[in-house]
Every structure is written in C-alpha cells, then in structure tokens.
Amino acid sequence: MCAYIIDAASSSQDSELHNSGDWKRTHTLKDGSDVVVGLLDRNSEEELSLLHSWMEAECRSGTYPQNTPLSRDQFVSYYCSHTVLVARNEKTGAVLGSVYIKPNYPGKCSHICNGGFLVRPESRGKGVGKALAVSFEQAAKVIGYRAIVFNLVFADNESSVHIWKNSGYTQIGKVPNAKATDSGEYIDAYIFYKALV
C-alpha cells in the first residue's frame, strides 16, 4: 500500500535522455573494465527478469523495505514505472547494475527525485554502484529534476551510507527503528539529500 500515487512517466523523459549528451555514460571500473550506462531495454525479457531476481535478493537481504516475494507485475510497477538506467559491460553487453529515477513526491514536489540501485552480486565492490550514481545524478538533472532525496538508507547498508556521504549528499534526518528485521531487531534509516541546481 502506498501513501500516495505517483503517475508513471511518459516515454518523453526516456527520449530526452537518449538524445542528450549532457550526462556521463561510460565509466572505468576498479578492475580497468568499462561500463556503458544506458536505458533499460523494456522489451528484453532477459533484462527484466535479471533485475527482478536482483530486487528479490535485495528485499530478502533487507536493503529494500518490501516484503518478498514480489510478483513480476509488482516489480515492474515499482521499479520500472519511470526511467531506468542500466550499466552494461562495454565488451560483453552483460548487465552489471541498474537504477530507477522517479519523483519522490507527487505534484508540487515532483521536481525532487529518488533512485533505487541494484548491482549484480558478482560485480559488487568494483565501482558499478558509483558509476551508476554519477550517471543517475546527471541524467536526473537532464530530465528536469532539481534535487535528490533518499528516504530510507538503512544504517546496516554500509556501502550505500558510504557512497552518499562521500558523494556530496547531506544527511538531513534519521528515522529511528525504521526497519524491522526477521530477528526482531529494529534498524535506523537515514535520509540523504542533494541539490542538483
């Protein structure tokens, strides 16, 4: 259940992004390989299934707040309702990670976006998340967002906390006991903000 409904984006944002040269698409990872960030191929069953499986794993691990399992329709409705960027290995085309860009709030506040990141388990620690974060910020600005907010960065997700603290984001709040774990423990969540203009 959602507190409010945010309408799905029109394809014009994806077209604008596809045609713009104002955002970084190629990144060199820590191992020297290159990734190219582009739009999700929404007609690719393989890409959608891959992202769905990663989302399921992230929900089970506790980095996302949703309970599992998520049906395919629930995943597409949540994760793919707006712009989705994917990082592909430049040589093989293999998808290594993804991020959605969508409004964090409706209406008068829809110029503030949110993002949700997924990284292939075998590709973690190589800089894929950082590459996606750079492209995400630039792409969000191209399609008209003025700021970014991450509502629920759980304190036990140390890699995300590290990335945002070291990427110019300001911690603007904390939600005490935000996440209930299976063991009955409660974990705080941080709220991070960054202006784009």
PDB file of C-alpha atoms in Angstrom:
ATOM      1  CA  MET A   1       0.000   0.000   0.000  1.00  0.00           C
ATOM      2  CA  CYS A   2       1.272   3.472  -0.900  1.00  0.00           C
ATOM      3  CA  ALA A   3       0.729   6.718   0.980  1.00  0.00           C
ATOM      4  CA  TYR A   4       0.143   8.418  -2.376  1.00  0.00           C
ATOM      5  CA  ILE A   5       0.199   7.526  -6.041  1.00  0.00           C
ATOM      6  CA  ILE A   6       2.838   8.891  -8.406  1.00  0.00           C
ATOM      7  CA  ASP A   7       1.802   8.624 -12.025  1.00  0.00           C
ATOM      8  CA  ALA A   8       4.071   6.666 -14.322  1.00  0.00           C
ATOM      9  CA  ALA A   9       6.324   8.753 -16.518  1.00  0.00           C
ATOM     10  CA  SER A  10       5.715   9.301 -20.173  1.00  0.00           C
ATOM     11  CA  SER A  11       8.281   7.981 -22.623  1.00  0.00           C
ATOM     12  CA  SER A  12       9.314  11.588 -23.369  1.00  0.00           C
ATOM     13  CA  GLN A  13      11.784  11.547 -20.447  1.00  0.00           C
ATOM     14  CA  ASP A  14      13.484   8.456 -21.841  1.00  0.00           C
ATOM     15  CA  SER A  15      13.607  10.031 -25.305  1.00  0.00           C
ATOM     16  CA  GLU A  16      15.057  13.244 -23.895  1.00  0.00           C
ATOM     17  CA  LEU A  17      17.718  11.288 -22.044  1.00  0.00           C
ATOM     18  CA  HIS A  18      18.507   9.091 -25.037  1.00  0.00           C
ATOM     19  CA  ASN A  19      19.082  12.152 -27.230  1.00  0.00           C
ATOM     20  CA  SER A  20      21.070  14.192 -24.697  1.00  0.00           C
ATOM     21  CA  GLY A  21      24.848  14.315 -24.495  1.00  0.00           C
ATOM     22  CA  ASP A  22      24.751  16.071 -21.118  1.00  0.00           C
ATOM     23  CA  TRP A  23      25.276  13.032 -18.935  1.00  0.00           C
ATOM     24  CA  LYS A  24      28.172  10.624 -18.480  1.00  0.00           C
ATOM     25  CA  ARG A  25      27.603   7.212 -19.979  1.00  0.00           C
ATOM     26  CA  THR A  26      30.990   5.470 -19.958  1.00  0.00           C
ATOM     27  CA  HIS A  27      32.842   4.698 -16.739  1.00  0.00           C
ATOM     28  CA  THR A  28      36.009   2.764 -15.935  1.00  0.00           C
ATOM     29  CA  LEU A  29      35.640   0.328 -13.052  1.00  0.00           C
ATOM     30  CA  LYS A  30      38.272  -0.517 -10.437  1.00  0.00           C
ATOM     31  CA  ASP A  31      39.389  -3.573 -12.448  1.00  0.00           C
ATOM     32  CA  GLY A  32      40.034  -1.421 -15.544  1.00  0.00           C
ATOM     33  CA  SER A  33      36.989  -2.637 -17.478  1.00  0.00           C
ATOM     34  CA  ASP A  34      34.495  -0.142 -18.866  1.00  0.00           C
ATOM     35  CA  VAL A  35      30.753   0.025 -18.386  1.00  0.00           C
ATOM     36  CA  VAL A  36      28.313   1.948 -20.526  1.00  0.00           C
ATOM     37  CA  VAL A  37      25.200   3.315 -18.829  1.00  0.00           C
ATOM     38  CA  GLY A  38      22.076   3.481 -20.961  1.00  0.00           C
ATOM     39  CA  LEU A  39      18.336   2.979 -20.796  1.00  0.00           C
ATOM     40  CA  LEU A  40      16.728  -0.309 -19.794  1.00  0.00           C
ATOM     41  CA  ASP A  41      15.534  -2.317 -22.787  1.00  0.00           C
ATOM     42  CA  ARG A  42      11.917  -2.673 -21.706  1.00  0.00           C
ATOM     43  CA  ASN A  43      11.317  -5.230 -24.467  1.00  0.00           C
ATOM     44  CA  SER A  44      14.053  -7.525 -23.171  1.00  0.00           C
ATOM     45  CA  GLU A  45      12.620 -10.333 -21.097  1.00  0.00           C
ATOM     46  CA  GLU A  46      16.177 -11.206 -20.093  1.00  0.00           C
ATOM     47  CA  GLU A  47      16.929  -7.741 -18.658  1.00  0.00           C
ATOM     48  CA  LEU A  48      13.605  -7.501 -16.821  1.00  0.00           C
ATOM     49  CA  SER A  49      13.990 -10.996 -15.350  1.00  0.00           C
ATOM     50  CA  LEU A  50      17.550 -10.265 -14.253  1.00  0.00           C
ATOM     51  CA  LEU A  51      16.577  -7.041 -12.480  1.00  0.00           C
ATOM     52  CA  HIS A  52      13.553  -8.753 -10.913  1.00  0.00           C
ATOM     53  CA  SER A  53      15.793 -11.501  -9.485  1.00  0.00           C
ATOM     54  CA  TRP A  54      18.215  -8.908  -8.058  1.00  0.00           C
ATOM     55  CA  MET A  55      15.325  -6.994  -6.498  1.00  0.00           C
ATOM     56  CA  GLU A  56      14.065 -10.190  -4.879  1.00  0.00           C
ATOM     57  CA  ALA A  57      17.521 -10.832  -3.399  1.00  0.00           C
ATOM     58  CA  GLU A  58      17.806  -7.246  -2.119  1.00  0.00           C
ATOM     59  CA  CYS A  59      14.386  -7.468  -0.461  1.00  0.00           C
ATOM     60  CA  ARG A  60      15.419 -10.711   1.232  1.00  0.00           C
ATOM     61  CA  SER A  61      18.702  -9.169   2.398  1.00  0.00           C
ATOM     62  CA  GLY A  62      16.915  -6.133   3.842  1.00  0.00           C
ATOM     63  CA  THR A  63      18.314  -3.280   1.745  1.00  0.00           C
ATOM     64  CA  TYR A  64      14.810  -2.547   0.358  1.00  0.00           C
ATOM     65  CA  PRO A  65      11.759  -2.285   2.625  1.00  0.00           C
ATOM     66  CA  GLN A  66       9.425  -4.523   0.597  1.00  0.00           C
ATOM     67  CA  ASN A  67       8.484  -7.964   1.784  1.00  0.00           C
ATOM     68  CA  THR A  68       9.113 -10.828  -0.605  1.00  0.00           C
ATOM     69  CA  PRO A  69       8.207 -12.372  -2.851  1.00  0.00           C
ATOM     70  CA  LEU A  70       7.387  -9.605  -5.318  1.00  0.00           C
ATOM     71  CA  SER A  71       5.409 -10.765  -8.316  1.00  0.00           C
ATOM     72  CA  ARG A  72       6.662  -9.772 -11.745  1.00  0.00           C
ATOM     73  CA  ASP A  73       3.845  -7.199 -12.035  1.00  0.00           C
ATOM     74  CA  GLN A  74       4.638  -5.746  -8.595  1.00  0.00           C
ATOM     75  CA  PHE A  75       8.309  -5.441  -9.530  1.00  0.00           C
ATOM     76  CA  VAL A  76       7.617  -3.737 -12.866  1.00  0.00           C
ATOM     77  CA  SER A  77       5.065  -1.404 -11.269  1.00  0.00           C
ATOM     78  CA  TYR A  78       7.505  -0.380  -8.528  1.00  0.00           C
ATOM     79  CA  TYR A  79      10.906  -0.420 -10.190  1.00  0.00           C
ATOM     80  CA  CYS A  80      10.159   0.241 -13.861  1.00  0.00           C
ATOM     81  CA  SER A  81       7.387   2.852 -13.664  1.00  0.00           C
ATOM     82  CA  HIS A  82       9.743   5.654 -14.694  1.00  0.00           C
ATOM     83  CA  THR A  83      13.221   5.967 -16.181  1.00  0.00           C
ATOM     84  CA  VAL A  84      15.550   3.023 -15.531  1.00  0.00           C
ATOM     85  CA  LEU A  85      19.263   3.161 -16.334  1.00  0.00           C
ATOM     86  CA  VAL A  86      21.388   0.038 -16.669  1.00  0.00           C
ATOM     87  CA  ALA A  87      25.176  -0.373 -16.619  1.00  0.00           C
ATOM     88  CA  ARG A  88      26.413  -2.832 -19.229  1.00  0.00           C
ATOM     89  CA  ASN A  89      29.910  -4.225 -19.660  1.00  0.00           C
ATOM     90  CA  GLU A  90      31.254  -2.427 -22.707  1.00  0.00           C
ATOM     91  CA  LYS A  91      32.711  -5.571 -24.296  1.00  0.00           C
ATOM     92  CA  THR A  92      30.164  -8.263 -23.424  1.00  0.00           C
ATOM     93  CA  GLY A  93      26.976  -6.233 -23.004  1.00  0.00           C
ATOM     94  CA  ALA A  94      26.282  -8.025 -19.709  1.00  0.00           C
ATOM     95  CA  VAL A  95      24.088  -6.007 -17.357  1.00  0.00           C
ATOM     96  CA  LEU A  96      26.001  -5.265 -14.147  1.00  0.00           C
ATOM     97  CA  GLY A  97      23.612  -2.904 -12.365  1.00  0.00           C
ATOM     98  CA  SER A  98      20.639  -0.588 -12.613  1.00  0.00           C
ATOM     99  CA  VAL A  99      18.971   2.445 -11.064  1.00  0.00           C
ATOM    100  CA  TYR A 100      15.492   3.898 -11.409  1.00  0.00           C
ATOM    101  CA  ILE A 101      14.838   7.658 -11.453  1.00  0.00           C
ATOM    102  CA  LYS A 102      11.390   8.780 -10.372  1.00  0.00           C
ATOM    103  CA  PRO A 103       9.687  11.514  -8.360  1.00  0.00           C
ATOM    104  CA  ASN A 104       9.975  11.072  -4.629  1.00  0.00           C
ATOM    105  CA  TYR A 105       6.803  13.082  -4.063  1.00  0.00           C
ATOM    106  CA  PRO A 106       3.744  13.921  -6.198  1.00  0.00           C
ATOM    107  CA  GLY A 107       2.523  17.193  -7.668  1.00  0.00           C
ATOM    108  CA  LYS A 108       4.148  20.404  -6.491  1.00  0.00           C
ATOM    109  CA  CYS A 109       7.114  18.466  -5.103  1.00  0.00           C
ATOM    110  CA  SER A 110       7.686  16.161  -8.086  1.00  0.00           C
ATOM    111  CA  HIS A 111      10.872  18.022  -9.044  1.00  0.00           C
ATOM    112  CA  ILE A 112      12.638  16.066  -6.265  1.00  0.00           C
ATOM    113  CA  CYS A 113      13.590  12.573  -7.368  1.00  0.00           C
ATOM    114  CA  ASN A 114      14.529   9.317  -5.764  1.00  0.00           C
ATOM    115  CA  GLY A 115      16.562   6.396  -7.046  1.00  0.00           C
ATOM    116  CA  GLY A 116      16.788   2.711  -6.341  1.00  0.00           C
ATOM    117  CA  PHE A 117      20.011   0.864  -7.131  1.00  0.00           C
ATOM    118  CA  LEU A 118      20.622  -2.793  -7.916  1.00  0.00           C
ATOM    119  CA  VAL A 119      24.078  -4.291  -8.568  1.00  0.00           C
ATOM    120  CA  ARG A 120      24.825  -7.798  -9.805  1.00  0.00           C
ATOM    121  CA  PRO A 121      26.167  -9.702  -6.761  1.00  0.00           C
ATOM    122  CA  GLU A 122      29.385 -10.751  -8.553  1.00  0.00           C
ATOM    123  CA  SER A 123      30.047  -7.123  -9.559  1.00  0.00           C
ATOM    124  CA  ARG A 124      29.902  -5.565  -6.101  1.00  0.00           C
ATOM    125  CA  GLY A 125      32.908  -3.686  -4.811  1.00  0.00           C
ATOM    126  CA  LYS A 126      34.126  -2.910  -8.350  1.00  0.00           C
ATOM    127  CA  GLY A 127      32.664   0.584  -8.692  1.00  0.00           C
ATOM    128  CA  VAL A 128      29.429  -0.255 -10.534  1.00  0.00           C
ATOM    129  CA  GLY A 129      27.295   1.482  -7.898  1.00  0.00           C
ATOM    130  CA  LYS A 130      29.483   4.582  -8.004  1.00  0.00           C
ATOM    131  CA  ALA A 131      29.331   4.664 -11.823  1.00  0.00           C
ATOM    132  CA  LEU A 132      25.550   4.389 -11.709  1.00  0.00           C
ATOM    133  CA  ALA A 133      25.388   7.112  -9.044  1.00  0.00           C
ATOM    134  CA  VAL A 134      27.307   9.559 -11.262  1.00  0.00           C
ATOM    135  CA  SER A 135      25.127   8.836 -14.308  1.00  0.00           C
ATOM    136  CA  PHE A 136      21.983   8.900 -12.151  1.00  0.00           C
ATOM    137  CA  GLU A 137      22.680  12.421 -10.860  1.00  0.00           C
ATOM    138  CA  GLN A 138      23.489  13.811 -14.302  1.00  0.00           C
ATOM    139  CA  ALA A 139      20.587  12.060 -16.008  1.00  0.00           C
ATOM    140  CA  ALA A 140      18.148  13.252 -13.317  1.00  0.00           C
ATOM    141  CA  LYS A 141      19.199  16.829 -13.967  1.00  0.00           C
ATOM    142  CA  VAL A 142      18.805  16.398 -17.756  1.00  0.00           C
ATOM    143  CA  ILE A 143      15.197  15.262 -17.365  1.00  0.00           C
ATOM    144  CA  GLY A 144      14.309  18.164 -15.098  1.00  0.00           C
ATOM    145  CA  TYR A 145      14.814  17.123 -11.502  1.00  0.00           C
ATOM    146  CA  ARG A 146      16.179  19.802  -9.162  1.00  0.00           C
ATOM    147  CA  ALA A 147      17.155  17.644  -6.186  1.00  0.00           C
ATOM    148  CA  ILE A 148      17.533  14.069  -4.961  1.00  0.00           C
ATOM    149  CA  VAL A 149      16.357  12.543  -1.708  1.00  0.00           C
ATOM    150  CA  PHE A 150      16.900   9.021  -0.434  1.00  0.00           C
ATOM    151  CA  ASN A 151      14.263   8.342   2.242  1.00  0.00           C
ATOM    152  CA  LEU A 152      15.384   5.054   3.692  1.00  0.00           C
ATOM    153  CA  VAL A 153      19.102   4.330   3.639  1.00  0.00           C
ATOM    154  CA  PHE A 154      19.266   1.684   6.314  1.00  0.00           C
ATOM    155  CA  ALA A 155      22.125   2.069   8.787  1.00  0.00           C
ATOM    156  CA  ASP A 156      23.193  -1.551   8.204  1.00  0.00           C
ATOM    157  CA  ASN A 157      23.643  -0.883   4.460  1.00  0.00           C
ATOM    158  CA  GLU A 158      27.159   0.434   4.977  1.00  0.00           C
ATOM    159  CA  SER A 159      28.094   0.616   1.283  1.00  0.00           C
ATOM    160  CA  SER A 160      25.155   2.904   0.481  1.00  0.00           C
ATOM    161  CA  VAL A 161      25.781   5.095   3.514  1.00  0.00           C
ATOM    162  CA  HIS A 162      29.437   5.371   2.447  1.00  0.00           C
ATOM    163  CA  ILE A 163      28.607   6.285  -1.175  1.00  0.00           C
ATOM    164  CA  TRP A 164      26.151   9.054  -0.245  1.00  0.00           C
ATOM    165  CA  LYS A 165      28.323  10.542   2.489  1.00  0.00           C
ATOM    166  CA  ASN A 166      31.252  10.673   0.072  1.00  0.00           C
ATOM    167  CA  SER A 167      29.278  11.976  -2.914  1.00  0.00           C
ATOM    168  CA  GLY A 168      28.195  15.357  -1.592  1.00  0.00           C
ATOM    169  CA  TYR A 169      24.898  14.315  -0.007  1.00  0.00           C
ATOM    170  CA  THR A 170      23.752  15.792   3.290  1.00  0.00           C
ATOM    171  CA  GLN A 171      22.171  13.601   5.921  1.00  0.00           C
ATOM    172  CA  ILE A 172      19.024  15.595   6.704  1.00  0.00           C
ATOM    173  CA  GLY A 173      17.358  13.193   9.055  1.00  0.00           C
ATOM    174  CA  LYS A 174      17.118   9.840  10.725  1.00  0.00           C
ATOM    175  CA  VAL A 175      14.130   7.550  11.107  1.00  0.00           C
ATOM    176  CA  PRO A 176      14.678   5.628  14.344  1.00  0.00           C
ATOM    177  CA  ASN A 177      13.794   1.927  14.301  1.00  0.00           C
ATOM    178  CA  ALA A 178      12.666   2.149  10.669  1.00  0.00           C
ATOM    179  CA  LYS A 179      13.285  -1.450   9.621  1.00  0.00           C
ATOM    180  CA  ALA A 180      12.026  -4.482  11.479  1.00  0.00           C
ATOM    181  CA  THR A 181      14.361  -7.429  10.928  1.00  0.00           C
ATOM    182  CA  ASP A 182      13.365 -11.099  10.969  1.00  0.00           C
ATOM    183  CA  SER A 183      15.214 -11.464  14.282  1.00  0.00           C
ATOM    184  CA  GLY A 184      13.001  -8.836  15.915  1.00  0.00           C
ATOM    185  CA  GLU A 185      15.708  -6.176  15.903  1.00  0.00           C
ATOM    186  CA  TYR A 186      14.993  -2.639  14.638  1.00  0.00           C
ATOM    187  CA  ILE A 187      17.414  -0.702  12.436  1.00  0.00           C
ATOM    188  CA  ASP A 188      17.539   3.083  11.936  1.00  0.00           C
ATOM    189  CA  ALA A 189      17.348   4.646   8.466  1.00  0.00           C
ATOM    190  CA  TYR A 190      18.992   7.848   7.251  1.00  0.00           C
ATOM    191  CA  ILE A 191      17.586  10.437   4.866  1.00  0.00           C
ATOM    192  CA  PHE A 192      20.082  11.901   2.403  1.00  0.00           C
ATOM    193  CA  TYR A 193      19.589  14.994   0.200  1.00  0.00           C
ATOM    194  CA  LYS A 194      21.475  16.653  -2.632  1.00  0.00           C
ATOM    195  CA  ALA A 195      20.530  19.712  -4.707  1.00  0.00           C
ATOM    196  CA  LEU A 196      21.129  19.422  -8.456  1.00  0.00           C
ATOM    197  CA  VAL A 197      20.638  23.119  -9.283  1.00  0.00           C
TER     198      VAL A 197
END
